XYZ file of C-alpha atoms in Angstrom:
747
model
C 21.306 60.719 -7.189
C 20.148 58.744 -10.100
C 16.803 59.616 -11.592
C 15.934 56.192 -12.847
C 13.003 54.218 -11.664
C 13.196 51.686 -8.937
C 12.934 48.326 -10.477
C 14.347 46.430 -7.551
C 13.670 46.261 -3.844
C 17.010 47.985 -2.942
C 15.290 51.271 -3.529
C 12.091 50.463 -1.640
C 11.262 51.410 2.006
C 9.495 48.416 3.535
C 6.236 49.071 5.393
C 2.898 47.536 6.188
C 1.158 45.195 3.860
C -0.880 46.600 1.170
C -3.304 44.957 -1.207
C -4.304 41.226 -1.191
C -1.515 38.844 -1.141
C -0.933 36.457 -3.939
C -1.600 32.721 -3.294
C 1.298 30.775 -4.340
C 0.576 27.172 -3.291
C 1.757 24.585 -0.884
C 5.141 24.184 -2.301
C 6.134 27.750 -1.507
C 6.637 26.823 2.136
C 3.520 28.458 3.443
C -0.160 27.807 3.549
C -1.944 27.453 0.219
C -4.389 30.159 1.332
C -3.057 33.033 3.318
C -6.352 33.601 4.868
C -6.230 30.158 6.723
C -6.358 31.009 10.391
C -4.688 28.741 13.032
C -8.085 27.503 14.004
C -8.868 26.397 10.498
C -5.495 24.615 10.266
C -6.114 22.842 13.508
C -9.567 21.698 12.334
C -7.891 20.327 9.060
C -5.224 18.534 11.102
C -7.799 17.078 13.431
C -9.854 15.841 10.510
C -6.968 14.220 8.871
C -6.099 12.534 12.134
C -9.604 11.187 12.525
C -9.428 10.010 8.949
C -6.323 7.917 9.776
C -7.679 6.617 13.127
C -11.035 5.584 11.543
C -9.698 4.195 8.300
C -6.949 2.177 10.051
C -9.233 0.767 12.747
C -12.087 -0.130 10.309
C -9.642 -1.814 8.031
C -8.217 -4.039 10.730
C -11.601 -4.587 12.378
C -13.965 -5.339 9.442
C -11.676 -6.131 6.473
C -10.684 -9.734 5.869
C -8.158 -10.521 3.089
C -9.351 -11.727 -0.277
C -8.540 -15.409 0.726
C -11.148 -15.207 3.445
C -14.622 -16.603 2.396
C -17.986 -16.960 3.994
C -19.081 -20.562 2.896
C -20.671 -23.715 4.371
C -20.205 -27.383 3.503
C -22.079 -27.923 0.218
C -21.852 -24.292 -0.973
C -20.265 -23.280 -4.240
C -16.843 -21.576 -3.755
C -17.035 -17.918 -5.133
C -13.293 -17.754 -5.823
C -9.904 -19.348 -5.936
C -8.324 -19.825 -2.534
C -4.848 -21.160 -1.990
C -3.085 -21.820 1.410
C -1.185 -18.734 2.326
C 1.253 -20.879 4.564
C 2.200 -24.479 5.301
C 0.504 -25.962 8.431
C 0.626 -29.386 9.986
C -2.496 -30.272 11.999
C -4.468 -33.145 13.398
C -7.400 -33.617 11.089
C -10.654 -34.574 12.820
C -12.104 -35.444 9.274
C -9.282 -37.792 8.286
C -9.080 -39.275 11.718
C -12.820 -39.982 11.580
C -12.559 -41.456 8.039
C -9.645 -43.793 9.197
C -11.606 -44.972 12.199
C -14.799 -45.514 10.186
C -12.805 -47.573 7.704
C -11.309 -49.693 10.426
C -14.617 -50.224 11.910
C -16.109 -51.109 8.565
C -13.519 -53.881 8.156
C -14.883 -55.626 11.309
C -17.701 -58.126 9.961
C -21.156 -58.288 11.600
C -21.106 -60.904 14.466
C -23.881 -63.520 13.914
C -25.044 -66.181 16.409
C -26.149 -69.491 14.919
C -27.308 -71.667 13.400
C -30.196 -72.035 15.935
C -31.142 -75.771 15.784
C -34.533 -74.941 17.517
C -35.552 -73.069 14.554
C -34.276 -75.912 12.237
C -36.335 -78.553 14.214
C -39.369 -76.219 14.071
C -39.314 -75.829 10.435
C -38.648 -79.572 9.682
C -41.578 -80.600 12.082
C -43.832 -77.963 10.349
C -42.972 -79.581 6.985
C -43.770 -83.036 8.494
C -47.219 -81.847 9.541
C -48.007 -80.397 6.100
C -46.789 -83.686 4.396
C -49.185 -85.564 6.633
C -52.036 -83.365 5.862
C -51.332 -83.877 2.092
C -51.171 -87.471 2.462
C -54.540 -87.687 4.275
C -56.112 -85.682 1.555
C -54.662 -88.061 -1.099
C -55.923 -91.148 0.879
C -59.449 -89.832 1.309
C -61.488 -91.590 -1.391
C -64.756 -89.912 -0.525
C -63.815 -86.529 -2.151
C -63.090 -85.992 -5.805
C -59.980 -84.491 -7.578
C -61.297 -81.031 -7.692
C -62.129 -81.002 -3.999
C -58.695 -82.446 -3.145
C -57.117 -79.683 -5.195
C -59.145 -77.052 -3.356
C -58.063 -78.471 0.034
C -54.328 -78.444 -1.225
C -54.696 -74.851 -2.098
C -56.004 -73.886 1.461
C -53.349 -75.711 3.510
C -52.216 -73.306 6.417
C -48.675 -71.841 6.076
C -48.196 -73.298 2.695
C -48.608 -71.739 -0.699
C -48.286 -74.106 -3.688
C -48.436 -73.337 -7.329
C -51.024 -75.132 -9.692
C -48.378 -77.238 -11.360
C -47.193 -78.550 -7.958
C -50.681 -79.303 -6.909
C -51.447 -81.106 -10.222
C -48.260 -83.089 -9.748
C -49.275 -84.195 -6.223
C -52.674 -85.267 -7.495
C -51.194 -87.390 -10.187
C -48.868 -89.336 -7.918
C -49.756 -92.703 -6.380
C -49.228 -93.376 -2.739
C -45.741 -95.047 -3.374
C -44.484 -91.896 -5.327
C -45.851 -89.577 -2.764
C -44.117 -91.238 0.031
C -40.786 -91.029 -1.874
C -41.391 -87.448 -2.611
C -42.268 -86.590 0.998
C -39.203 -88.464 2.396
C -36.909 -86.422 -0.106
C -38.614 -83.063 0.848
C -38.012 -83.713 4.601
C -34.352 -84.894 3.966
C -33.525 -81.768 1.769
C -35.011 -79.338 4.307
C -33.352 -80.901 7.289
C -29.910 -80.606 5.465
C -30.416 -77.044 4.510
C -31.729 -76.034 7.896
C -28.649 -77.423 9.516
C -26.436 -74.800 7.727
C -26.128 -71.143 8.739
C -28.881 -69.095 7.125
C -28.828 -65.248 7.748
C -31.778 -63.178 7.093
C -30.176 -61.833 3.906
C -29.408 -65.326 2.710
C -32.681 -66.947 2.518
C -32.861 -66.755 -1.189
C -29.557 -68.299 -1.585
C -30.632 -71.212 0.708
C -33.842 -71.754 -1.385
C -31.727 -71.987 -4.509
C -29.626 -74.770 -2.969
C -32.747 -77.046 -2.771
C -32.228 -77.926 -6.403
C -28.598 -78.946 -5.927
C -29.590 -81.103 -2.890
C -32.573 -82.882 -4.387
C -31.699 -86.299 -5.870
C -32.018 -86.927 -9.560
C -33.574 -90.304 -9.058
C -37.160 -88.572 -8.779
C -39.229 -87.890 -11.616
C -39.809 -84.221 -12.717
C -43.142 -84.092 -11.017
C -41.535 -85.404 -7.800
C -38.665 -82.840 -8.054
C -41.190 -79.995 -8.711
C -43.141 -80.984 -5.669
C -39.857 -81.201 -3.435
C -38.875 -77.660 -4.553
C -42.243 -76.349 -3.634
C -42.453 -77.954 -0.221
C -38.843 -77.490 0.860
C -38.336 -73.876 -0.301
C -41.553 -72.749 1.402
C -40.318 -74.065 4.754
C -36.711 -72.514 4.683
C -36.268 -69.695 7.282
C -33.261 -67.803 8.801
C -31.647 -69.545 11.748
C -28.726 -67.259 12.214
C -29.023 -63.630 13.528
C -26.882 -60.520 14.029
C -25.423 -59.830 17.474
C -25.631 -56.084 17.486
C -24.072 -55.556 20.854
C -20.936 -57.730 20.201
C -20.523 -56.174 16.611
C -20.625 -52.680 17.956
C -18.078 -53.609 20.681
C -15.719 -55.115 18.161
C -16.094 -52.132 15.824
C -15.355 -49.686 18.706
C -12.181 -51.561 19.620
C -11.057 -51.100 16.007
C -11.812 -47.438 16.111
C -9.844 -46.943 19.334
C -6.861 -48.768 17.751
C -6.500 -45.959 15.142
C -4.232 -43.111 16.150
C -5.101 -39.396 15.322
C -4.367 -38.659 11.670
C -1.803 -35.789 11.126
C -2.418 -33.715 7.951
C -0.186 -31.339 5.997
C -1.295 -28.363 4.036
C 1.530 -26.929 1.945
C 1.787 -23.193 1.085
C 0.325 -22.377 -2.199
C -1.915 -25.626 -2.162
C -5.283 -25.070 -3.755
C -7.992 -25.077 -1.107
C -10.967 -24.335 -3.295
C -11.360 -23.448 -6.875
C -14.030 -21.163 -8.206
C -17.289 -22.942 -8.765
C -16.173 -26.069 -6.688
C -18.520 -27.535 -4.042
C -17.169 -27.032 -0.581
C -16.421 -30.512 0.910
C -15.970 -31.416 4.651
C -12.134 -31.472 3.983
C -11.977 -28.106 2.237
C -14.077 -26.532 5.064
C -11.724 -27.964 7.712
C -8.746 -26.553 5.881
C -10.380 -23.156 5.755
C -10.903 -23.407 9.428
C -7.344 -24.263 10.445
C -5.979 -21.822 8.135
C -8.234 -19.166 9.646
C -9.666 -18.289 6.258
C -13.332 -18.436 7.237
C -15.184 -15.158 8.010
C -15.858 -14.967 11.570
C -18.186 -12.757 13.563
C -16.934 -9.450 15.082
C -15.114 -9.863 18.302
C -15.985 -6.705 20.389
C -13.022 -7.060 22.667
C -10.502 -7.414 19.876
C -12.156 -4.484 17.991
C -11.729 -2.208 21.025
C -8.029 -3.180 21.419
C -7.385 -2.563 17.785
C -9.101 0.962 17.941
C -6.975 1.863 20.974
C -3.840 0.734 19.341
C -4.340 3.027 16.390
C -5.399 5.809 18.472
C -2.172 5.798 20.282
C -0.340 5.841 16.971
C -2.350 8.689 15.633
C -1.866 10.701 18.798
C 1.829 10.255 18.572
C 1.834 11.568 15.057
C -0.369 14.519 16.001
C 1.760 15.511 18.883
C 5.013 15.309 16.726
C 3.432 17.451 14.058
C 2.022 20.115 16.561
C 5.269 20.222 18.564
C 7.980 19.368 16.123
C 6.670 20.211 12.649
C 4.098 22.919 12.945
C 4.585 24.253 9.423
C 3.010 21.092 8.104
C -0.367 22.231 9.448
C -0.341 25.135 6.948
C 0.468 22.997 4.028
C -2.610 20.873 3.143
C -1.138 19.141 0.154
C 1.830 17.911 2.104
C -0.502 16.904 4.938
C -2.509 14.980 2.347
C 0.683 13.375 0.890
C 1.847 12.256 4.398
C -1.742 10.892 5.235
C -1.988 8.828 2.098
C 1.471 7.492 2.458
C 0.718 6.277 6.042
C -2.663 4.854 5.005
C -1.011 3.016 2.075
C 1.681 1.547 4.327
C -0.821 0.315 6.999
C -3.416 -0.938 4.482
C -0.962 -2.717 2.244
C 0.797 -4.289 5.287
C -2.524 -5.738 6.482
C -3.527 -6.942 3.187
C -0.359 -8.665 2.127
C 1.795 -9.681 5.091
C -0.389 -11.875 7.538
C 0.099 -15.603 6.874
C 3.084 -15.179 4.659
C 6.735 -16.111 5.315
C 8.811 -14.372 2.521
C 6.503 -11.634 1.569
C 7.130 -9.483 4.763
C 10.700 -9.312 3.654
C 9.770 -7.981 0.194
C 7.243 -5.390 1.541
C 8.616 -2.037 0.488
C 7.916 0.002 3.542
C 11.139 1.908 3.101
C 9.848 3.476 -0.138
C 7.239 5.450 1.954
C 9.789 6.629 4.262
C 12.064 7.766 1.479
C 9.200 9.518 -0.330
C 8.391 11.580 2.799
C 12.151 12.348 3.241
C 12.700 13.670 -0.257
C 9.280 15.502 -0.619
C 8.305 16.665 2.845
C 10.815 16.342 5.760
C 13.556 13.915 6.768
C 12.697 14.252 10.531
C 9.018 13.382 9.636
C 10.142 10.585 7.579
C 11.941 9.113 10.692
C 8.623 9.096 12.349
C 7.021 7.242 9.432
C 9.869 4.776 9.511
C 9.211 3.846 13.160
C 5.396 3.566 12.497
C 6.048 1.438 9.263
C 8.485 -0.873 11.259
C 5.847 -1.389 13.951
C 2.954 -2.016 11.585
C 4.933 -4.603 9.491
C 6.151 -6.417 12.796
C 2.486 -6.304 14.121
C 1.093 -7.843 11.032
C 3.970 -10.392 10.944
C 2.934 -11.745 14.338
C 5.025 -9.542 16.552
C 8.381 -10.431 14.800
C 11.182 -8.403 16.201
C 13.488 -9.446 13.367
C 11.065 -7.973 10.886
C 10.600 -4.825 12.887
C 14.230 -4.036 13.071
C 14.561 -5.120 9.563
C 12.120 -2.509 8.241
C 13.235 0.134 10.740
C 16.985 -0.036 9.945
C 16.428 -0.244 6.171
C 14.009 2.614 6.178
C 16.178 4.906 8.230
C 19.186 4.239 6.089
C 17.256 4.769 2.823
C 15.594 7.978 3.996
C 18.941 9.436 5.148
C 20.646 8.551 1.923
C 18.165 10.088 -0.422
C 17.533 13.084 1.717
C 18.647 16.249 -0.264
C 19.370 14.227 -3.167
C 21.549 16.012 -5.714
C 21.731 13.461 -8.509
C 20.157 10.176 -9.560
C 23.099 8.234 -8.162
C 21.547 8.698 -4.878
C 19.062 5.928 -5.605
C 21.788 3.403 -6.632
C 23.602 4.192 -3.310
C 20.318 3.956 -1.420
C 19.651 0.555 -2.978
C 23.193 -0.605 -2.078
C 23.100 0.603 1.512
C 19.682 -0.839 2.195
C 20.674 -4.178 0.744
C 23.674 -4.365 3.048
C 21.466 -3.290 6.017
C 18.877 -5.955 5.169
C 21.250 -8.730 4.677
C 23.106 -7.813 7.937
C 19.803 -7.898 9.928
C 18.810 -11.248 8.426
C 22.204 -12.818 9.252
C 22.260 -11.290 12.764
C 19.065 -13.173 13.655
C 19.355 -16.319 11.703
C 23.020 -17.207 12.449
C 22.015 -17.427 16.153
C 20.363 -20.624 15.659
C 22.412 -23.864 15.292
C 20.085 -25.489 12.764
C 20.457 -23.062 9.705
C 18.392 -23.739 6.728
C 20.768 -22.890 3.965
C 18.141 -22.655 1.264
C 15.690 -20.699 3.393
C 18.436 -18.327 4.322
C 19.481 -17.682 0.688
C 15.839 -16.926 -0.067
C 15.735 -14.361 2.733
C 18.919 -12.733 1.564
C 17.600 -12.498 -1.924
C 14.292 -10.975 -0.589
C 16.348 -8.310 1.381
C 18.286 -7.441 -1.716
C 15.063 -7.356 -3.823
C 13.459 -5.220 -1.306
C 16.086 -2.632 -1.441
C 16.064 -2.481 -5.206
C 12.281 -2.429 -5.388
C 11.944 0.321 -2.707
C 14.498 2.463 -4.456
C 12.754 2.129 -7.733
C 9.358 2.928 -6.316
C 10.828 6.080 -4.710
C 12.410 7.169 -8.079
C 8.987 6.746 -9.653
C 7.224 8.597 -6.906
C 9.909 11.293 -6.847
C 9.482 11.804 -10.528
C 5.703 11.912 -10.680
C 4.205 12.493 -7.198
C 5.893 15.724 -6.558
C 4.246 17.248 -9.633
C 0.858 15.926 -8.433
C 1.271 17.470 -5.070
C 2.944 20.615 -6.327
C 6.196 19.927 -4.664
C 9.363 20.860 -6.570
C 11.904 17.931 -6.694
C 15.462 18.115 -7.365
C 15.101 16.677 -10.863
C 12.568 19.476 -11.740
C 14.829 22.054 -10.202
C 17.748 20.686 -12.320
C 15.584 21.005 -15.395
C 14.597 24.538 -14.661
C 18.337 25.417 -14.007
C 19.352 24.498 -17.412
C 19.863 27.647 -19.653
C 17.992 26.025 -22.456
C 14.665 26.184 -20.572
C 12.308 28.342 -22.645
C 11.314 30.768 -19.971
C 14.864 31.155 -18.775
C 16.143 31.767 -22.333
C 13.326 34.210 -22.893
C 14.703 36.268 -19.811
C 18.265 36.151 -21.472
C 16.881 37.376 -24.860
C 14.213 39.842 -23.797
C 15.904 41.312 -20.641
C 19.612 40.690 -20.574
C 20.286 43.071 -17.829
C 17.737 41.322 -15.609
C 19.253 38.072 -16.697
C 22.718 39.039 -15.447
C 21.193 40.481 -12.318
C 19.442 37.113 -11.712
C 22.577 35.128 -12.122
C 24.525 37.174 -9.731
C 21.533 37.087 -7.109
C 21.567 33.186 -7.588
C 25.343 32.920 -6.733
C 24.644 34.874 -3.590
C 21.538 33.078 -2.576
C 23.039 29.672 -3.289
C 26.197 30.608 -1.069
C 23.921 31.858 1.727
C 21.563 28.863 1.649
C 24.556 26.515 1.897
C 25.793 28.598 4.993
C 22.582 28.211 6.927
C 21.628 24.670 5.747
C 18.724 25.747 3.519
C 17.864 24.308 0.139
C 20.780 25.717 -2.062
C 19.222 24.360 -5.262
C 15.957 25.748 -4.683
C 17.501 29.194 -3.787
C 19.423 29.173 -7.064
C 16.641 28.234 -9.308
C 14.272 30.558 -7.489
C 16.629 33.382 -8.182
C 16.699 32.642 -11.855
C 12.953 33.251 -12.228
C 12.153 35.822 -9.464
C 12.179 38.764 -12.001
C 10.754 36.841 -15.001
C 7.825 39.316 -15.192
C 10.244 41.955 -16.345
C 10.582 40.203 -19.710
C 7.322 41.679 -20.826
C 8.340 45.330 -20.484
C 12.119 45.001 -19.913
C 12.817 48.740 -21.019
C 10.944 50.057 -17.967
C 13.595 48.668 -15.696
C 16.948 50.359 -15.112
C 19.237 47.309 -15.537
C 17.915 46.957 -19.222
C 18.149 50.622 -20.171
C 21.495 50.652 -22.058
C 20.838 53.733 -24.232
C 20.453 56.168 -21.169
C 16.715 56.892 -22.301
C 14.233 56.592 -19.444
C 10.666 55.929 -20.583
C 9.429 56.915 -17.052
C 10.351 60.486 -17.829
C 7.347 60.714 -20.007
C 4.911 58.969 -17.418
C 3.209 60.185 -14.428
C 4.378 58.511 -11.079
C 1.101 56.416 -10.677
C 1.474 54.851 -14.123
C 5.133 54.060 -13.705
C 4.648 52.732 -10.186
C 1.728 50.415 -11.643
C 4.216 49.095 -14.369
C 6.874 48.451 -11.756
C 4.329 46.767 -9.337
C 2.908 44.608 -12.225
C 6.021 42.589 -12.857
C 5.438 40.020 -9.936
C 1.830 39.579 -11.183
C 3.029 39.101 -14.855
C 5.898 36.848 -13.516
C 3.324 34.601 -11.729
C 1.179 34.381 -14.840
C 4.223 33.402 -16.973
C 5.355 30.837 -14.307
C 1.950 29.152 -14.301
C 1.934 29.172 -18.073
C 5.230 27.330 -18.124
C 4.054 25.078 -15.219
C 6.808 26.086 -12.873
C 6.593 24.339 -9.423
C 4.875 26.196 -6.517
C 8.027 26.420 -4.515
C 9.585 28.325 -7.414
C 6.666 30.510 -8.071
C 6.883 31.669 -4.466
C 9.962 33.518 -5.032
C 8.248 35.944 -7.619
C 6.038 37.848 -5.234
C 7.837 37.005 -1.897
C 11.221 38.530 -2.899
C 9.631 41.958 -2.775
C 7.314 41.195 0.108
C 5.285 44.331 0.940
C 7.924 46.894 0.304
C 7.153 50.352 -0.997
C 8.314 51.658 -4.433
C 9.787 54.709 -2.784
C 10.921 56.582 -5.869
C 7.615 57.053 -7.437
C 5.740 57.337 -4.169
C 7.918 60.374 -3.307
C 7.559 61.878 -6.862
C 3.845 61.600 -6.573
C 3.921 63.016 -3.076
C 5.931 65.986 -4.509
C 3.841 66.608 -7.519
C 0.329 66.204 -5.916
C -1.242 68.596 -3.658
C -3.446 65.774 -2.131
C -2.377 63.001 0.056
C -1.101 60.050 -1.825
C -2.310 56.560 -0.872
C 0.751 54.656 0.053
C -0.958 51.259 -0.566
C -1.063 52.095 -4.319
C 2.748 52.170 -4.263
C 3.378 49.033 -2.212
C 4.000 45.424 -3.647
C 1.139 43.037 -2.629
C 3.481 40.443 -1.177
C 3.282 38.141 0.623
C 6.242 38.595 2.833
C 8.903 35.658 2.559
C 7.575 32.556 3.977
C 10.681 30.376 3.763
C 14.442 30.960 4.420
C 15.115 30.479 0.637
C 12.745 33.388 -0.411
C 14.036 35.567 2.426
C 17.530 34.980 1.222
C 16.590 35.924 -2.290
C 14.883 39.203 -1.030
C 18.117 40.110 0.799
C 20.350 39.151 -2.105
C 18.127 40.998 -4.611
C 18.192 44.235 -2.575
C 21.919 44.048 -1.776
C 22.981 43.301 -5.232
C 21.135 46.309 -6.632
C 22.430 48.514 -3.927
C 25.963 47.459 -4.358
C 25.751 47.608 -8.054
C 24.336 51.094 -7.909
C 26.817 52.491 -5.448
C 30.049 50.648 -6.242
C 31.588 50.512 -2.768
C 35.264 51.109 -3.056
C 36.366 49.250 0.174
C 35.537 46.078 1.860
C 34.395 48.093 4.903
C 32.015 50.176 2.928
C 30.618 47.054 1.175
C 29.965 45.514 4.658
C 28.237 48.659 5.877
C 25.905 48.643 2.892
C 25.086 44.883 3.310
C 24.443 45.298 7.002
C 22.302 48.418 6.411
C 20.045 46.666 3.890
C 19.585 43.652 6.067
C 18.787 45.738 9.124
C 16.296 47.678 7.135
C 14.418 44.474 5.949
C 14.601 43.057 9.468
C 13.274 46.102 11.233
C 10.462 46.837 8.668
C 9.008 43.417 9.416
C 9.732 41.828 5.952
C 11.425 38.706 7.672
C 8.820 38.350 10.415
C 7.019 35.372 8.680
C 10.101 33.239 7.823
C 12.177 31.200 10.314
C 15.418 32.946 9.881
C 17.321 33.418 13.174
C 19.842 36.255 13.932
C 22.542 33.586 13.698
C 21.381 32.847 10.173
C 21.335 36.405 9.167
C 24.868 36.752 10.300
C 25.876 33.675 8.226
C 24.072 35.086 5.199
C 25.869 38.450 5.485
C 29.215 36.820 5.459
C 28.183 34.700 2.404
C 27.062 37.699 0.561
C 30.423 39.451 1.311
C 32.488 36.671 0.070
C 30.581 36.558 -3.159
C 30.362 40.379 -3.834
C 34.061 40.877 -2.982
C 34.920 38.719 -6.082
C 32.805 40.795 -8.319
C 32.706 44.431 -7.076
C 36.276 44.584 -5.722
C 38.372 47.692 -6.183
C 40.561 47.639 -9.279
C 44.143 48.724 -9.567
C 44.645 51.541 -11.867
C 47.290 50.316 -14.284
C 49.990 52.818 -15.553
C 49.808 53.849 -19.185
C 52.308 52.215 -21.605
C 54.836 54.345 -23.444
C 52.721 54.088 -26.516
C 49.645 55.318 -24.550
C 51.731 58.353 -23.173
C 52.835 59.126 -26.685
C 49.607 59.513 -28.800
C 51.487 60.786 -31.779
C 53.250 57.460 -31.985
C 50.106 55.517 -32.375
C 48.124 58.034 -34.068
C 45.740 58.595 -31.198
C 44.407 61.968 -30.503
C 42.896 61.601 -26.956
C 43.851 59.727 -23.952
C 41.598 56.633 -22.815
C 39.880 56.708 -19.402
C 41.461 54.488 -16.889
C 40.762 52.959 -13.442
C 37.580 51.188 -12.341
C 37.068 49.592 -15.716
C 36.658 52.825 -17.430
C 33.565 53.848 -15.327
C 33.194 56.329 -12.623
C 32.376 55.275 -9.119
C 28.978 56.056 -7.831
C 28.949 57.217 -4.237
C 26.882 55.084 -1.837
C 23.481 56.195 -1.055
C 21.167 55.466 2.034
C 18.682 52.892 1.676
C 15.459 54.078 0.096
C 17.080 57.027 -1.677
C 18.767 55.733 -4.832
C 18.946 52.547 -6.933
C 20.044 51.327 -10.195
C 18.225 48.144 -11.277
């Protein structure tokens, strides 16, 4: 039996958990906090479900798009608003304006001239003329008295010049003047004089007065005739209103067209009646909350959230223990629902450009492909719902998202994004043609626009997924294939440090990675993650490499000079130191998980037995046990088994295939019975496939070698000058007999 220390789990007897487990993070495939109870996980899941339900419902009930505005006629527009779609409608405002214009073209209906009024005014003038003549013929009164009487004539106001002109006339001149005044008034009153035409009629007196009169006579004619002119034609309101109503009724309703992108209001512009009407018909005015509609919306999203919750609980329960992945899924769903509501309603082409498939592909490559399919169904429903219940858009989004998610799932190179864009573009175009070609009247320009939108959607979605894949994984602590490919490069500083500082551990890690990768492929686990995790699972040994058997090339064992407790502490510290180095170099959490989980809570048997033999007191077994946690994923469990089996096979060098199979089966049974595989989801069928994969890899490395016969030169040492024969068989090294698990190891 070798007296070298146990630096690998092949020499450890598993048992119960010891000290506090190390938290690895979400990416390791288990809960971020090992102390999280099922109740706490359930509470977290319920809170996230409530967040989705409340946020979605509130968004659809209370939020209006930026185009919506709360204004009244005469208000100042707070922003620029354009028509989100084309619409043709019957404009009440334009119809009213057209009818008002037709009514305005109908002139007022007047009745006249009224000859009774004409005779009344002419007779009144004659009475005034007679009164003036009586005053002039009265010799008993003086000039001043006559002037005063003229000033006080009833219904007659004359200017002082006119009074003076009358007093200067003799009787013959006066009679000529009176005759002319009566003639002019009679002529004017025979014409149509509307209330608003009296001034024009008075101005016509001058044109109708004969020029044979003197200036004084003409002045008196003007004064007397103008004063007696009165309206003789009046508005017939009833007949006017009737004719105008007939004109209104003859005008048909006016159809108005609002084109997509047309400016409805500009910032700072006064809201006119037409702008307000356009906002109404486009449904861009803020309206009061409809309680019935709000309840319906809340119930709709409650059903969606319930479907998600039931699926996670029944079909993806591991997500409940991964808060960061929960947060990623919740934020993805919220983003899809929110952006769909903010951008799709009222648009024709934009729904075909909406990159819902990007969310599905992000979930597929960073979380789980089955969960991504549920996200695809929800995204398709949401887009169709916001597009007015369009079946075409629902199938368009669903088919494209499913194709994209399946293509990028388990992506191994960047070419997957190009293939994804190509397959999605073909799917989108096929869906568009399938629906559009069913109609006889095909709009060629519109069809080409939709096809271009479908191709653009595929390229845009693939590009967004690539960006998210490169950056979001780091934010949420999820290792992506790109990160794993970087870590798998031998030029990585930490991996190179392992090669330089601990070459034995490096070669051990390479062999374990080959075994783990083959086993992961056999059971459908993440082969790339298993390989990269194997590279770094023993990285903590680089700090004190000479304390581990695989790095002791000179045959000197430093543990011979140390007590068992100190040696055990050095061995047990390498996972802790490995985690510290991993975090220093920013390794993803899923890779960090391999460092403590590949040992689980196994016992450092060699030093525990030495301590028990050398000490008279009982030795605390927990002081010689790894702190764990036990493997939480298939990948870390595979590496635990590969690590243990590789060390045993390397230490015991089985000479036959049957002996190798017995060693492999013995170690796997030991890990299974001791409970180290209890917290991962490996099945017995998986274990059998893993065993066969290990055998296929180890057979190519630790196979029995043929002992070659010595050449004639070798059999005749004198001929070559050699003084001693060389060892032969098994590569020049002796075969170490197999040992029982937990008793011997070289690592």
